[in-house]
XYZ file of C-alpha atoms in Angstrom:
369
model
C -50.049 73.121 61.726
C -53.173 71.271 60.443
C -52.854 69.029 57.894
C -55.301 69.169 55.143
C -57.406 66.830 53.222
C -55.449 67.743 50.325
C -51.959 67.779 51.901
C -52.959 64.324 53.482
C -53.239 63.106 50.105
C -50.141 64.370 48.999
C -48.752 62.565 51.450
C -50.707 59.463 50.853
C -49.150 59.638 47.430
C -45.617 59.844 48.730
C -43.201 62.378 50.068
C -44.366 65.703 50.692
C -42.899 68.930 51.366
C -43.416 72.863 52.238
C -41.766 75.494 53.522
C -43.067 76.974 56.966
C -42.124 80.766 58.375
C -42.211 80.899 62.166
C -41.272 84.541 61.754
C -37.531 84.611 62.169
C -36.559 82.221 59.640
C -37.879 79.402 57.351
C -38.082 75.944 57.823
C -38.386 73.085 55.512
C -41.112 70.404 56.371
C -40.847 66.945 54.801
C -43.641 64.695 55.445
C -43.664 60.948 54.930
C -46.196 58.260 55.839
C -45.255 55.011 57.090
C -47.918 52.406 58.104
C -50.646 54.529 60.432
C -48.173 57.191 61.247
C -47.037 60.500 59.432
C -43.564 61.471 60.253
C -42.252 65.031 59.813
C -38.550 66.346 59.424
C -38.257 69.780 60.233
C -34.971 71.401 59.214
C -33.844 75.375 58.705
C -34.402 76.464 55.084
C -32.110 79.427 53.704
C -32.686 81.136 50.255
C -30.410 79.840 47.429
C -28.980 83.473 46.674
C -27.777 83.832 50.526
C -26.134 80.296 50.162
C -24.670 81.604 46.982
C -23.278 84.773 48.823
C -22.205 82.838 51.480
C -19.974 80.307 49.336
C -18.797 83.390 47.212
C -17.470 84.867 50.544
C -15.872 81.208 51.476
C -14.394 80.989 48.077
C -12.987 84.660 48.534
C -11.321 83.462 51.578
C -10.103 80.085 50.175
C -8.472 81.791 47.343
C -6.622 84.385 49.499
C -5.676 81.455 52.194
C -4.215 79.328 49.027
C -2.327 82.447 47.242
C -0.629 83.016 50.814
C -0.136 79.543 51.182
C 1.210 79.170 47.799
C 3.595 82.297 48.208
C 5.024 80.687 51.688
C 5.382 77.333 49.723
C 7.312 78.944 46.940
C 9.517 81.007 49.369
C 10.564 77.787 51.426
C 11.229 76.160 48.135
C 13.244 78.637 46.204
C 15.321 79.220 49.630
C 15.763 75.514 49.813
C 16.926 75.391 46.214
C 18.810 78.822 45.704
C 20.498 78.790 48.927
C 22.911 75.781 48.064
C 23.189 76.911 44.298
C 24.422 80.391 45.422
C 26.968 78.277 47.735
C 27.682 76.544 44.699
C 28.266 79.159 42.995
C 30.404 80.566 45.344
C 32.426 77.762 45.399
C 32.919 78.097 41.729
C 34.070 81.462 41.986
C 36.606 80.628 44.774
C 37.689 77.680 42.504
C 38.586 80.471 39.576
C 40.363 82.195 42.067
C 42.753 78.983 42.951
C 41.497 79.025 46.556
C 40.535 75.343 47.061
C 39.888 75.453 51.052
C 36.281 75.877 50.481
C 34.498 72.953 49.601
C 30.825 71.282 49.811
C 29.920 69.815 52.827
C 26.075 69.641 53.002
C 24.631 65.996 53.171
C 22.164 66.471 50.515
C 21.174 63.263 48.368
C 19.330 64.825 45.811
C 20.758 66.473 42.332
C 21.987 69.404 44.416
C 23.782 67.238 46.261
C 25.555 65.095 43.538
C 26.619 68.691 41.655
C 28.237 69.625 44.991
C 30.132 66.346 45.191
C 31.223 66.516 41.976
C 32.514 69.974 42.142
C 34.341 68.896 45.446
C 36.006 65.975 42.995
C 36.502 68.525 40.037
C 38.284 70.769 42.825
C 40.766 67.922 44.173
C 41.549 67.272 40.597
C 42.284 70.924 39.647
C 44.052 71.278 43.013
C 46.356 68.288 42.110
C 46.726 69.237 38.664
C 47.990 72.695 39.761
C 50.326 71.346 42.232
C 51.710 68.762 39.861
C 52.284 71.573 37.220
C 54.012 73.887 39.678
C 56.338 71.010 40.848
C 57.143 70.344 36.930
C 57.479 74.117 36.737
C 59.867 74.109 39.769
C 61.738 71.103 38.680
C 62.192 72.760 35.047
C 63.524 75.800 36.857
C 66.116 74.041 39.042
C 67.070 71.815 35.920
C 67.460 74.931 34.211
C 69.451 76.318 36.907
C 71.434 73.182 37.094
C 72.227 73.058 33.557
C 73.500 76.358 33.688
C 75.573 75.558 36.535
C 76.915 72.467 35.000
C 78.078 74.436 31.917
C 79.732 76.619 33.626
C 81.417 74.281 35.988
C 82.349 72.016 33.043
C 83.860 74.827 31.286
C 85.930 76.136 34.377
C 87.086 72.142 34.809
C 88.132 71.673 31.508
C 89.703 75.218 31.014
C 92.339 74.658 33.685
C 93.893 71.398 32.126
C 93.532 72.489 28.697
C 95.519 75.651 29.691
C 98.546 73.672 31.009
C 98.507 71.231 28.286
C 98.581 74.525 26.010
C 101.291 76.221 28.070
C 103.291 73.138 27.870
C 102.914 72.390 24.256
C 103.889 75.797 23.873
C 107.181 75.604 25.787
C 108.231 72.577 24.217
C 107.847 74.453 20.539
C 109.858 77.140 22.275
C 112.447 75.006 23.127
C 112.315 75.562 26.651
C 112.966 71.701 27.389
C 116.885 71.646 27.047
C 116.989 67.845 28.395
C 115.766 64.711 27.860
C 114.590 64.882 31.348
C 112.963 68.259 30.937
C 111.241 66.874 27.946
C 110.199 64.150 29.652
C 108.337 65.956 32.522
C 106.696 68.226 30.241
C 105.098 65.143 28.569
C 104.153 63.780 31.608
C 102.227 66.806 32.618
C 100.567 66.712 29.399
C 99.654 62.975 30.052
C 98.383 63.930 33.490
C 96.535 66.377 32.224
C 94.700 64.637 29.304
C 93.856 62.063 31.857
C 92.008 64.663 34.303
C 89.771 65.725 31.025
C 89.324 61.949 30.261
C 88.403 60.947 34.074
C 86.061 64.296 34.064
C 84.340 63.008 30.621
C 83.914 59.440 31.959
C 82.411 60.711 35.265
C 80.039 63.082 33.655
C 79.012 60.315 30.937
C 78.431 58.068 34.178
C 76.475 60.777 36.109
C 74.546 61.713 33.259
C 73.372 58.135 32.505
C 72.436 57.524 36.613
C 70.614 60.714 37.125
C 68.821 60.391 34.101
C 66.563 57.520 35.617
C 67.109 55.307 32.294
C 70.108 53.481 33.761
C 69.477 50.131 34.536
C 71.716 48.088 36.948
C 72.646 44.302 36.219
C 71.554 42.531 39.544
C 73.547 39.324 39.589
C 75.202 37.172 42.177
C 78.644 38.140 43.127
C 81.140 37.740 46.066
C 81.310 40.828 47.847
C 84.211 40.039 49.946
C 86.312 38.946 47.191
C 85.406 42.126 45.412
C 86.445 44.055 48.372
C 89.815 42.062 48.965
C 90.638 42.722 45.110
C 89.850 46.426 45.682
C 92.085 46.739 48.517
C 94.846 44.945 46.943
C 94.643 46.951 43.854
C 94.831 50.376 45.958
C 97.741 49.059 48.363
C 99.479 48.386 44.982
C 98.846 51.606 43.129
C 99.535 53.844 46.162
C 102.738 51.684 47.106
C 104.722 54.940 46.700
C 102.767 56.421 49.737
C 102.831 55.250 53.055
C 99.207 55.228 53.379
C 97.560 51.544 53.328
C 94.015 50.207 53.136
C 92.939 47.518 55.749
C 89.606 45.432 55.474
C 88.147 43.994 58.554
C 85.067 41.853 57.103
C 82.891 41.072 60.065
C 79.765 39.968 58.336
C 78.521 36.697 57.856
C 77.233 37.377 54.520
C 79.260 37.403 51.281
C 77.295 36.718 47.951
C 75.046 39.795 47.250
C 72.940 40.293 44.237
C 73.716 43.696 42.478
C 75.902 45.127 39.726
C 79.373 44.076 40.722
C 80.921 46.524 38.588
C 78.728 49.449 39.676
C 79.678 48.409 43.318
C 83.378 48.063 42.365
C 83.013 51.686 41.040
C 81.530 53.092 44.343
C 84.238 51.062 46.395
C 87.068 52.838 44.234
C 85.656 56.287 44.250
C 85.341 56.204 48.287
C 88.782 54.913 48.906
C 90.153 57.440 46.242
C 88.380 59.883 48.567
C 89.842 58.437 51.369
C 93.232 58.469 50.281
C 92.959 62.108 49.172
C 92.338 63.449 52.666
C 93.847 60.930 54.769
C 96.805 62.165 56.939
C 100.544 60.918 55.813
C 101.319 57.486 57.512
C 97.696 56.671 58.424
C 95.746 53.515 57.437
C 92.151 53.549 56.010
C 90.090 51.076 57.453
C 87.328 49.254 55.599
C 84.958 47.284 57.533
C 81.786 45.466 57.029
C 79.622 44.398 59.297
C 75.846 42.979 60.067
C 73.683 45.570 61.636
C 69.859 46.116 60.671
C 71.534 46.298 57.110
C 74.640 45.452 55.814
C 76.891 48.390 56.638
C 79.889 49.205 54.849
C 82.469 51.756 56.415
C 85.226 53.308 54.976
C 87.112 55.634 57.572
C 90.430 57.885 57.139
C 92.110 59.741 59.753
C 92.393 63.446 58.826
C 90.637 66.745 58.802
C 86.900 66.707 59.446
C 84.249 67.978 57.178
C 82.223 70.959 58.164
C 78.758 69.887 59.655
C 76.534 71.875 57.366
C 78.719 70.323 54.188
C 78.328 66.796 55.207
C 75.121 66.559 52.816
C 76.553 68.884 50.298
C 79.586 66.757 49.273
C 77.492 64.067 47.553
C 76.395 66.860 45.391
C 77.683 67.418 41.561
C 80.964 69.185 41.368
C 81.255 70.110 45.068
C 84.849 70.395 45.850
C 85.472 72.341 48.953
C 88.115 69.768 50.097
C 88.497 67.532 47.014
C 91.073 68.098 44.090
C 89.103 65.613 41.783
C 86.315 66.113 39.380
C 83.699 66.914 42.374
C 81.776 64.009 40.725
C 83.132 60.876 42.343
C 80.933 61.282 45.625
C 77.820 61.838 43.383
C 78.304 58.821 41.488
C 78.681 56.934 44.705
C 75.189 57.991 45.891
C 73.209 57.488 42.703
C 74.636 53.877 42.460
C 73.827 53.159 45.973
C 70.312 54.501 45.618
C 69.653 52.250 42.574
C 70.735 49.381 44.987
C 67.927 50.768 47.404
C 70.703 51.526 49.723
C 71.723 54.835 51.486
C 75.166 56.631 52.074
C 76.358 59.052 54.501
C 79.158 60.605 55.619
C 79.857 61.090 59.349
C 82.268 63.143 61.411
C 84.453 60.883 64.103
C 86.760 62.366 66.514
C 90.095 61.598 64.478
C 88.290 61.784 60.811
C 85.679 60.869 58.597
C 83.766 57.959 57.881
C 81.625 56.945 55.023
C 78.803 54.550 55.668
C 76.855 52.297 52.852
C 73.876 50.711 54.164
C 72.803 47.865 51.761
C 69.170 46.368 52.356
C 68.835 42.879 53.502
C 67.181 42.028 49.803
C 70.694 42.286 48.403
C 71.668 39.461 50.201
C 71.578 36.540 48.108
C 72.900 33.715 50.252
C 74.603 33.678 53.349
C 78.367 32.401 53.812
C 77.856 28.494 54.580
C-alpha cells in the first residue's frame, strides 16, 4: 500500500502501526525506519472479543480437564490409603475374634506401614499373653485336680493304718491279749502302723518341698563311693533276716561329686528299698557305677518286670501298682535327681528291672587320683 506523506511523517517520528483488511481477515502492519530504509512487519490481527471467546472456551476445557484429573487423582489416592486401612481394620476384627493367623505383611514405610507393624506387635503380644493365661489356667486346673486327688489319696493312706491301730487298741482294751506274747504282738502292730503314718508324713513333707520349686539343694563336695559303700552296708545289716543282699560294683574313676550328700543318700535309700521290695527271694541287688557320657548309677533287682506303659507312671506321686509303701519314694527320687540337673529312668530287662540315674559331668568335683 502507498505511504502518504502523513504516514511517512509518523514513521519518521517513531514506530507506526495500522490495521489493513485484505478481504478475509485483518492484518496489523508495523512500520519502523532504520537509516534509509523503512521496515514493515505484517502479522494477522483478531478482534479482542474473538480472542476472549477463544480464551473462555479454552478455560472451560481446562476446568473440565482439571476437575476430571482431580477426581482421578482423588480416587487413586483414596484407594491407596483406604485399602490398607480397610485391611488393618479387618486384622483388628480378627484379633477381636482371637484369630491371630492374619498379619500385616505389606512393606510400606509410611505411617500406615508403621501402624501395621505396631498392630503385628500387638497381635504377637496378645497371642503370647493369651497362651500364657491358657497355660496358667490349665496348670491351675491340673493343680486343683492334683489337690483333690492328693487329699483323697492321703485320706485313704491314713485310714488304713489308723483303722489297724484303732482295732488293735480296742482289742487290747477288750482283753483279747491273754498272754504277754500276744500283748507284745499287738504293740508291735501299733508301732508298725505308727511308723507307716510317720513315714507317709515325712515323705509328703519332702515331696511338697521338692515340688514347690522353693527347695534348694546344698552343693558341696562329697565322696560318692564312700556314701554308696556305707548305704550298701547299712541295707545288708538291716535286711540281714532276709537272704537278699546288695552288691556294689564301682567301675568309675570318679569318686568326688559336688551335690547334696543327704539328698543323694535319700535317693539311694529309696531305690534300694524299692529293689528289696520287688526282688525275688535269694537274689542279689546289683548296684553299679560306670563312666559313660554321664556318670551312670544303676540299681538292678531280679524279679517281675513292670508293664511297659507304666514305666513313666511309677515316678508319679502315690503310684502303687506294685508298691506296698507310700507310693512317694520314686517321686522323691525323681525330684532330687532333677534338682541335681540329672535324669532317672526305669528299664525292663530280661530277668528284672533296673533304675538308671544319670548325673551330668558338671557334678564331678574332681577325679579320683
